[in-house]
Amino acid sequence: DFAQASRVRPFARRIATTKIMFACCCSEQDGGTVVEPVAMPVISEEKAETAPMMQEPAKEEPAPAPTPPPPPAPKEEKAKEVVKQEEAPAKKAYYFDIEINKDVPSCGLKLDYKSSGLSVAGISTEGAVAKYNSSADASKQIQVLDWICSVNGEEDAQAMVDKMKGDRTLKIKLWRDEGFPITINKGSGPLGLNLSYQPDSKSLDVGSIGEGAALKYNANETNTQLQVQVGDCIKSVNGVSDDADKMLDAVKAASVLNLVIVRPPK
């Protein structure tokens, strides 16, 4: 802020002034350099006509501008936030196509008949699929909880199984969802999910959603893609996976549920 000059006497008519130059160096601790006003002689009204002109003082060379300080380092909280965003698991879901030439009688797949279609529940070490996986790129290897969408043009579940049994060359379209994590605080009340599974299933299937913690979670979650939906499959419960019976026990025992949800193809 500029310092205001002091008010002169009311009878003064003409004032000889000089410009005041100053430099300001700001920091977080102070608001800038304070400049003291320089008092100048006042020419009175009586001697205004004969008073000699005041000589302008010699101008001083301006001081070199101060070197600007380096930009402040980013705050620790922001740095942590960036790392958290980078480490946060991203949902990945995609279709992919493969071709298997069966030179053995069996595919070696254990299949789970779900309401949303055929899901891979297990892979035998002996069979055409295991042999295919041994040389295929990791992104196109068949995995547990992949969905089989079509086999040689067939999309009906039983028709796809018949094709895998009878045809020697299999063109298979699959869907993979690597899942997304959610946390539901169940407390001492019900979860509100109607869960079902078959023997040897690797997931719990959401059949319906009723009153309970899951419905409350959905109401508070603004991102609809992260809400629990009918047809979703629970891949793990508090770190328990690959066994539907044990996952169901974990759901019943815990008050806070860390779930990984996988979503079938639409």
mmCIF file of C-alpha atoms in Angstrom:
data_model
loop_
_atom_site.group_PDB
_atom_site.id
_atom_site.type_symbol
_atom_site.label_atom_id
_atom_site.label_comp_id
_atom_site.label_asym_id
_atom_site.label_seq_id
_atom_site.Cartn_x
_atom_site.Cartn_y
_atom_site.Cartn_z
ATOM 1 C CA ASP A 1 0.000 0.000 0.000
ATOM 2 C CA PHE A 2 1.189 3.527 -0.757
ATOM 3 C CA ALA A 3 1.921 5.712 2.269
ATOM 4 C CA GLN A 4 -0.106 8.946 2.196
ATOM 5 C CA ALA A 5 1.808 12.224 2.496
ATOM 6 C CA SER A 6 1.093 14.407 5.541
ATOM 7 C CA ARG A 7 -1.431 17.250 5.023
ATOM 8 C CA VAL A 8 0.280 20.690 4.609
ATOM 9 C CA ARG A 9 -0.866 23.928 6.200
ATOM 10 C CA PRO A 10 -4.043 25.336 4.659
ATOM 11 C CA PHE A 11 -2.393 28.628 3.506
ATOM 12 C CA ALA A 12 0.238 26.916 1.386
ATOM 13 C CA ARG A 13 -0.441 27.425 -2.351
ATOM 14 C CA ARG A 14 2.487 25.931 -4.173
ATOM 15 C CA ILE A 15 4.541 22.956 -3.126
ATOM 16 C CA ALA A 16 7.774 21.770 -4.668
ATOM 17 C CA THR A 17 7.814 18.008 -4.657
ATOM 18 C CA THR A 18 9.999 15.202 -5.766
ATOM 19 C CA LYS A 19 9.083 11.667 -6.704
ATOM 20 C CA ILE A 20 9.739 8.928 -4.197
ATOM 21 C CA MET A 21 10.820 5.556 -5.604
ATOM 22 C CA PHE A 22 10.828 2.392 -3.592
ATOM 23 C CA ALA A 23 11.202 -1.348 -4.056
ATOM 24 C CA CYS A 24 9.169 -3.956 -2.269
ATOM 25 C CA CYS A 25 10.412 -7.438 -1.410
ATOM 26 C CA CYS A 26 7.595 -9.601 -0.100
ATOM 27 C CA SER A 27 7.795 -12.760 1.825
ATOM 28 C CA GLU A 28 5.360 -14.933 3.768
ATOM 29 C CA GLN A 29 6.373 -13.241 7.049
ATOM 30 C CA ASP A 30 6.048 -9.547 6.081
ATOM 31 C CA GLY A 31 3.835 -7.515 3.876
ATOM 32 C CA GLY A 32 6.600 -5.469 2.147
ATOM 33 C CA THR A 33 9.139 -2.661 2.836
ATOM 34 C CA VAL A 34 7.770 0.415 4.566
ATOM 35 C CA VAL A 35 8.892 3.717 2.916
ATOM 36 C CA GLU A 36 9.167 6.759 5.131
ATOM 37 C CA PRO A 37 7.877 9.989 3.507
ATOM 38 C CA VAL A 38 10.570 12.651 2.772
ATOM 39 C CA ALA A 39 9.724 16.132 4.069
ATOM 40 C CA MET A 40 9.964 18.853 1.377
ATOM 41 C CA PRO A 41 10.335 22.659 1.931
ATOM 42 C CA VAL A 42 7.067 24.623 1.641
ATOM 43 C CA ILE A 43 7.085 27.953 -0.236
ATOM 44 C CA SER A 44 4.868 30.422 1.633
ATOM 45 C CA GLU A 45 2.180 32.512 -0.087
ATOM 46 C CA GLU A 46 3.986 35.834 0.681
ATOM 47 C CA LYS A 47 7.179 34.816 -1.148
ATOM 48 C CA ALA A 48 5.557 32.921 -3.950
ATOM 49 C CA GLU A 49 6.368 35.559 -6.603
ATOM 50 C CA THR A 50 10.046 36.098 -5.721
ATOM 51 C CA ALA A 51 11.122 32.832 -4.248
ATOM 52 C CA PRO A 52 13.879 31.201 -6.235
ATOM 53 C CA MET A 53 13.097 27.934 -8.026
ATOM 54 C CA MET A 54 14.241 24.957 -6.068
ATOM 55 C CA GLN A 55 16.820 22.821 -7.705
ATOM 56 C CA GLU A 56 15.621 19.317 -8.384
ATOM 57 C CA PRO A 57 17.751 16.831 -6.499
ATOM 58 C CA ALA A 58 19.902 14.531 -8.551
ATOM 59 C CA LYS A 59 18.130 11.336 -9.446
ATOM 60 C CA GLU A 60 19.585 8.216 -8.030
ATOM 61 C CA GLU A 61 20.046 5.120 -10.165
ATOM 62 C CA PRO A 62 17.316 2.643 -9.295
ATOM 63 C CA ALA A 63 18.478 -0.375 -7.373
ATOM 64 C CA PRO A 64 18.500 -3.608 -9.337
ATOM 65 C CA ALA A 65 15.331 -5.616 -8.963
ATOM 66 C CA PRO A 66 15.673 -8.353 -6.366
ATOM 67 C CA THR A 67 15.962 -11.902 -7.612
ATOM 68 C CA PRO A 68 12.540 -13.535 -7.269
ATOM 69 C CA PRO A 69 12.488 -16.341 -4.727
ATOM 70 C CA PRO A 70 12.192 -19.911 -6.037
ATOM 71 C CA PRO A 71 8.652 -21.310 -6.214
ATOM 72 C CA PRO A 72 7.573 -22.994 -2.992
ATOM 73 C CA ALA A 73 7.821 -26.753 -2.832
ATOM 74 C CA PRO A 74 4.497 -28.597 -3.172
ATOM 75 C CA LYS A 75 2.788 -29.299 0.088
ATOM 76 C CA GLU A 76 3.141 -32.754 1.519
ATOM 77 C CA GLU A 77 -0.620 -33.324 1.528
ATOM 78 C CA LYS A 78 -0.831 -32.739 -2.222
ATOM 79 C CA ALA A 79 2.071 -35.076 -2.875
ATOM 80 C CA LYS A 80 0.389 -37.787 -0.862
ATOM 81 C CA GLU A 81 -2.870 -37.221 -2.718
ATOM 82 C CA VAL A 82 -1.170 -37.684 -6.103
ATOM 83 C CA VAL A 83 0.423 -40.946 -4.970
ATOM 84 C CA LYS A 84 -2.927 -42.146 -3.691
ATOM 85 C CA GLN A 85 -4.563 -41.441 -7.047
ATOM 86 C CA GLU A 86 -1.791 -43.256 -8.914
ATOM 87 C CA GLU A 87 -1.998 -46.273 -6.626
ATOM 88 C CA ALA A 88 -5.783 -46.487 -6.628
ATOM 89 C CA PRO A 89 -6.913 -49.587 -8.501
ATOM 90 C CA ALA A 90 -8.675 -48.788 -11.750
ATOM 91 C CA LYS A 91 -11.563 -50.841 -13.043
ATOM 92 C CA LYS A 92 -10.727 -52.708 -16.263
ATOM 93 C CA ALA A 93 -13.387 -54.557 -18.195
ATOM 94 C CA TYR A 94 -13.158 -55.674 -21.808
ATOM 95 C CA TYR A 95 -14.071 -58.290 -24.423
ATOM 96 C CA PHE A 96 -11.444 -60.406 -26.140
ATOM 97 C CA ASP A 97 -11.444 -63.188 -28.730
ATOM 98 C CA ILE A 98 -9.343 -66.335 -28.803
ATOM 99 C CA GLU A 99 -9.034 -69.462 -30.925
ATOM 100 C CA ILE A 100 -8.216 -72.893 -29.523
ATOM 101 C CA ASN A 101 -7.305 -75.942 -31.576
ATOM 102 C CA LYS A 102 -8.254 -78.986 -29.550
ATOM 103 C CA ASP A 103 -5.736 -81.772 -29.922
ATOM 104 C CA VAL A 104 -7.001 -83.423 -26.724
ATOM 105 C CA PRO A 105 -10.562 -84.642 -26.074
ATOM 106 C CA SER A 106 -11.426 -82.229 -23.254
ATOM 107 C CA CYS A 107 -11.251 -78.452 -22.882
ATOM 108 C CA GLY A 108 -10.533 -78.859 -19.172
ATOM 109 C CA LEU A 109 -12.932 -76.133 -18.030
ATOM 110 C CA LYS A 110 -15.170 -76.138 -14.965
ATOM 111 C CA LEU A 111 -18.134 -73.858 -15.700
ATOM 112 C CA ASP A 112 -20.496 -71.983 -13.402
ATOM 113 C CA TYR A 113 -24.016 -71.505 -14.783
ATOM 114 C CA LYS A 114 -25.047 -68.028 -13.650
ATOM 115 C CA SER A 115 -28.113 -65.953 -14.450
ATOM 116 C CA SER A 116 -25.852 -63.709 -16.525
ATOM 117 C CA GLY A 117 -24.266 -66.554 -18.491
ATOM 118 C CA LEU A 118 -21.397 -69.022 -18.318
ATOM 119 C CA SER A 119 -18.538 -68.171 -15.966
ATOM 120 C CA VAL A 120 -15.245 -70.016 -15.658
ATOM 121 C CA ALA A 121 -15.054 -71.635 -12.199
ATOM 122 C CA GLY A 122 -11.854 -73.613 -12.710
ATOM 123 C CA ILE A 123 -9.244 -74.743 -15.225
ATOM 124 C CA SER A 124 -7.797 -78.256 -15.234
ATOM 125 C CA THR A 125 -4.063 -78.684 -15.682
ATOM 126 C CA GLU A 126 -4.869 -81.300 -18.322
ATOM 127 C CA GLY A 127 -6.883 -80.074 -21.265
ATOM 128 C CA ALA A 128 -6.942 -77.874 -24.335
ATOM 129 C CA VAL A 129 -7.397 -74.631 -22.383
ATOM 130 C CA ALA A 130 -4.382 -75.236 -20.120
ATOM 131 C CA LYS A 131 -2.261 -75.972 -23.186
ATOM 132 C CA TYR A 132 -3.536 -72.830 -24.903
ATOM 133 C CA ASN A 133 -2.791 -70.705 -21.813
ATOM 134 C CA SER A 134 0.791 -71.954 -21.632
ATOM 135 C CA SER A 135 1.707 -70.140 -24.868
ATOM 136 C CA ALA A 136 -0.867 -67.318 -25.020
ATOM 137 C CA ASP A 137 -0.283 -63.698 -24.069
ATOM 138 C CA ALA A 138 -1.239 -63.030 -20.437
ATOM 139 C CA SER A 139 -4.000 -60.617 -21.481
ATOM 140 C CA LYS A 140 -5.685 -63.384 -23.508
ATOM 141 C CA GLN A 141 -5.251 -66.344 -21.208
ATOM 142 C CA ILE A 142 -8.523 -67.746 -19.906
ATOM 143 C CA GLN A 143 -8.911 -67.031 -16.169
ATOM 144 C CA VAL A 144 -11.327 -67.936 -13.387
ATOM 145 C CA LEU A 145 -14.342 -65.558 -13.417
ATOM 146 C CA ASP A 146 -14.028 -64.835 -17.145
ATOM 147 C CA TRP A 147 -17.413 -64.969 -18.891
ATOM 148 C CA ILE A 148 -17.848 -67.056 -22.034
ATOM 149 C CA CYS A 149 -20.062 -65.020 -24.351
ATOM 150 C CA SER A 150 -20.038 -67.116 -27.529
ATOM 151 C CA VAL A 151 -18.461 -70.283 -28.948
ATOM 152 C CA ASN A 152 -18.353 -70.694 -32.727
ATOM 153 C CA GLY A 153 -21.244 -68.263 -33.073
ATOM 154 C CA GLU A 154 -23.461 -69.836 -30.400
ATOM 155 C CA GLU A 155 -24.533 -67.675 -27.418
ATOM 156 C CA ASP A 156 -26.947 -69.991 -25.604
ATOM 157 C CA ALA A 157 -25.301 -71.568 -22.548
ATOM 158 C CA GLN A 158 -26.052 -75.185 -23.380
ATOM 159 C CA ALA A 159 -25.254 -74.682 -27.068
ATOM 160 C CA MET A 160 -21.846 -73.231 -26.134
ATOM 161 C CA VAL A 161 -21.113 -76.244 -23.919
ATOM 162 C CA ASP A 162 -22.046 -78.596 -26.764
ATOM 163 C CA LYS A 163 -19.698 -76.754 -29.127
ATOM 164 C CA MET A 164 -16.810 -76.972 -26.673
ATOM 165 C CA LYS A 165 -17.387 -80.705 -26.341
ATOM 166 C CA GLY A 166 -17.831 -81.537 -30.021
ATOM 167 C CA ASP A 167 -15.843 -79.057 -32.158
ATOM 168 C CA ARG A 168 -12.086 -79.324 -32.617
ATOM 169 C CA THR A 169 -11.535 -75.642 -33.446
ATOM 170 C CA LEU A 170 -13.080 -73.219 -30.970
ATOM 171 C CA LYS A 171 -13.517 -69.509 -31.621
ATOM 172 C CA ILE A 172 -14.447 -68.101 -28.238
ATOM 173 C CA LYS A 173 -15.502 -64.587 -27.239
ATOM 174 C CA LEU A 174 -14.906 -63.764 -23.573
ATOM 175 C CA TRP A 175 -15.594 -60.903 -21.163
ATOM 176 C CA ARG A 176 -13.265 -59.992 -18.324
ATOM 177 C CA ASP A 177 -13.900 -57.608 -15.453
ATOM 178 C CA GLU A 178 -10.971 -57.246 -13.075
ATOM 179 C CA GLY A 179 -13.302 -55.772 -10.470
ATOM 180 C CA PHE A 180 -13.521 -52.701 -8.256
ATOM 181 C CA PRO A 181 -13.297 -52.414 -4.459
ATOM 182 C CA ILE A 182 -16.009 -51.033 -2.186
ATOM 183 C CA THR A 183 -16.437 -50.834 1.596
ATOM 184 C CA ILE A 184 -19.782 -51.328 3.312
ATOM 185 C CA ASN A 185 -20.219 -50.634 7.015
ATOM 186 C CA LYS A 186 -22.695 -53.311 8.031
ATOM 187 C CA GLY A 187 -22.514 -52.758 11.769
ATOM 188 C CA SER A 188 -24.773 -55.100 13.675
ATOM 189 C CA GLY A 189 -27.594 -54.905 11.118
ATOM 190 C CA PRO A 190 -28.294 -56.899 7.957
ATOM 191 C CA LEU A 191 -26.324 -56.471 4.740
ATOM 192 C CA GLY A 192 -29.543 -56.604 2.718
ATOM 193 C CA LEU A 193 -28.166 -58.664 -0.173
ATOM 194 C CA ASN A 194 -29.752 -61.909 -1.336
ATOM 195 C CA LEU A 195 -26.634 -63.944 -2.202
ATOM 196 C CA SER A 196 -26.542 -67.261 -4.037
ATOM 197 C CA TYR A 197 -23.900 -69.621 -5.377
ATOM 198 C CA GLN A 198 -23.414 -73.152 -6.654
ATOM 199 C CA PRO A 199 -21.049 -75.807 -5.301
ATOM 200 C CA ASP A 200 -17.422 -74.983 -6.181
ATOM 201 C CA SER A 201 -18.371 -71.412 -7.158
ATOM 202 C CA LYS A 202 -15.636 -68.780 -6.913
ATOM 203 C CA SER A 203 -18.024 -65.876 -6.273
ATOM 204 C CA LEU A 204 -21.221 -64.852 -4.517
ATOM 205 C CA ASP A 205 -24.000 -63.725 -6.853
ATOM 206 C CA VAL A 206 -26.240 -60.764 -5.960
ATOM 207 C CA GLY A 207 -29.806 -61.914 -6.631
ATOM 208 C CA SER A 208 -31.667 -58.956 -5.105
ATOM 209 C CA ILE A 209 -31.117 -55.932 -2.843
ATOM 210 C CA GLY A 210 -33.367 -55.272 0.156
ATOM 211 C CA GLU A 211 -33.346 -53.104 3.260
ATOM 212 C CA GLY A 212 -29.934 -53.002 4.900
ATOM 213 C CA ALA A 213 -26.392 -51.689 4.740
ATOM 214 C CA ALA A 214 -25.971 -52.275 0.993
ATOM 215 C CA LEU A 215 -29.015 -50.157 0.161
ATOM 216 C CA LYS A 216 -27.710 -47.375 2.408
ATOM 217 C CA TYR A 217 -24.305 -47.617 0.732
ATOM 218 C CA ASN A 218 -25.935 -47.225 -2.696
ATOM 219 C CA ALA A 219 -27.876 -44.160 -1.526
ATOM 220 C CA ASN A 220 -24.662 -42.451 -0.401
ATOM 221 C CA GLU A 221 -22.580 -43.424 -3.464
ATOM 222 C CA THR A 222 -23.067 -40.820 -6.210
ATOM 223 C CA ASN A 223 -21.183 -42.836 -8.849
ATOM 224 C CA THR A 224 -23.731 -45.365 -10.104
ATOM 225 C CA GLN A 225 -20.966 -47.543 -11.561
ATOM 226 C CA LEU A 226 -19.698 -48.155 -8.016
ATOM 227 C CA GLN A 227 -23.104 -49.045 -6.599
ATOM 228 C CA VAL A 228 -23.995 -52.676 -5.972
ATOM 229 C CA GLN A 229 -26.290 -53.979 -8.724
ATOM 230 C CA VAL A 230 -28.405 -57.090 -9.163
ATOM 231 C CA GLY A 231 -26.342 -59.619 -11.125
ATOM 232 C CA ASP A 232 -23.011 -58.461 -9.674
ATOM 233 C CA CYS A 233 -20.600 -61.095 -8.403
ATOM 234 C CA ILE A 234 -18.617 -60.662 -5.209
ATOM 235 C CA LYS A 235 -15.079 -61.807 -5.912
ATOM 236 C CA SER A 236 -13.649 -61.433 -2.406
ATOM 237 C CA VAL A 237 -14.758 -60.515 1.132
ATOM 238 C CA ASN A 238 -12.162 -59.027 3.497
ATOM 239 C CA GLY A 239 -9.403 -60.791 1.581
ATOM 240 C CA VAL A 240 -11.197 -64.167 1.421
ATOM 241 C CA SER A 241 -11.590 -65.406 -2.176
ATOM 242 C CA ASP A 242 -11.851 -68.497 -4.395
ATOM 243 C CA ASP A 243 -14.292 -70.197 -2.002
ATOM 244 C CA ALA A 244 -17.943 -69.124 -1.909
ATOM 245 C CA ASP A 245 -18.650 -70.891 1.409
ATOM 246 C CA LYS A 246 -15.822 -69.086 3.208
ATOM 247 C CA MET A 247 -16.756 -65.762 1.650
ATOM 248 C CA LEU A 248 -20.329 -66.118 2.909
ATOM 249 C CA ASP A 249 -19.018 -66.884 6.400
ATOM 250 C CA ALA A 250 -16.902 -63.707 6.233
ATOM 251 C CA VAL A 251 -19.974 -61.676 5.253
ATOM 252 C CA LYS A 252 -21.847 -62.938 8.295
ATOM 253 C CA ALA A 253 -18.973 -62.459 10.750
ATOM 254 C CA ALA A 254 -17.687 -58.965 9.960
ATOM 255 C CA SER A 255 -19.272 -55.587 10.663
ATOM 256 C CA VAL A 256 -17.170 -53.802 8.010
ATOM 257 C CA LEU A 257 -16.989 -55.482 4.605
ATOM 258 C CA ASN A 258 -14.249 -54.790 2.072
ATOM 259 C CA LEU A 259 -15.634 -56.291 -1.119
ATOM 260 C CA VAL A 260 -14.320 -56.682 -4.647
ATOM 261 C CA ILE A 261 -17.147 -56.646 -7.186
ATOM 262 C CA VAL A 262 -16.991 -58.027 -10.712
ATOM 263 C CA ARG A 263 -19.731 -57.236 -13.201
ATOM 264 C CA PRO A 264 -20.937 -59.578 -15.943
ATOM 265 C CA PRO A 265 -21.365 -58.436 -19.540
ATOM 266 C CA LYS A 266 -24.596 -56.646 -20.414
#
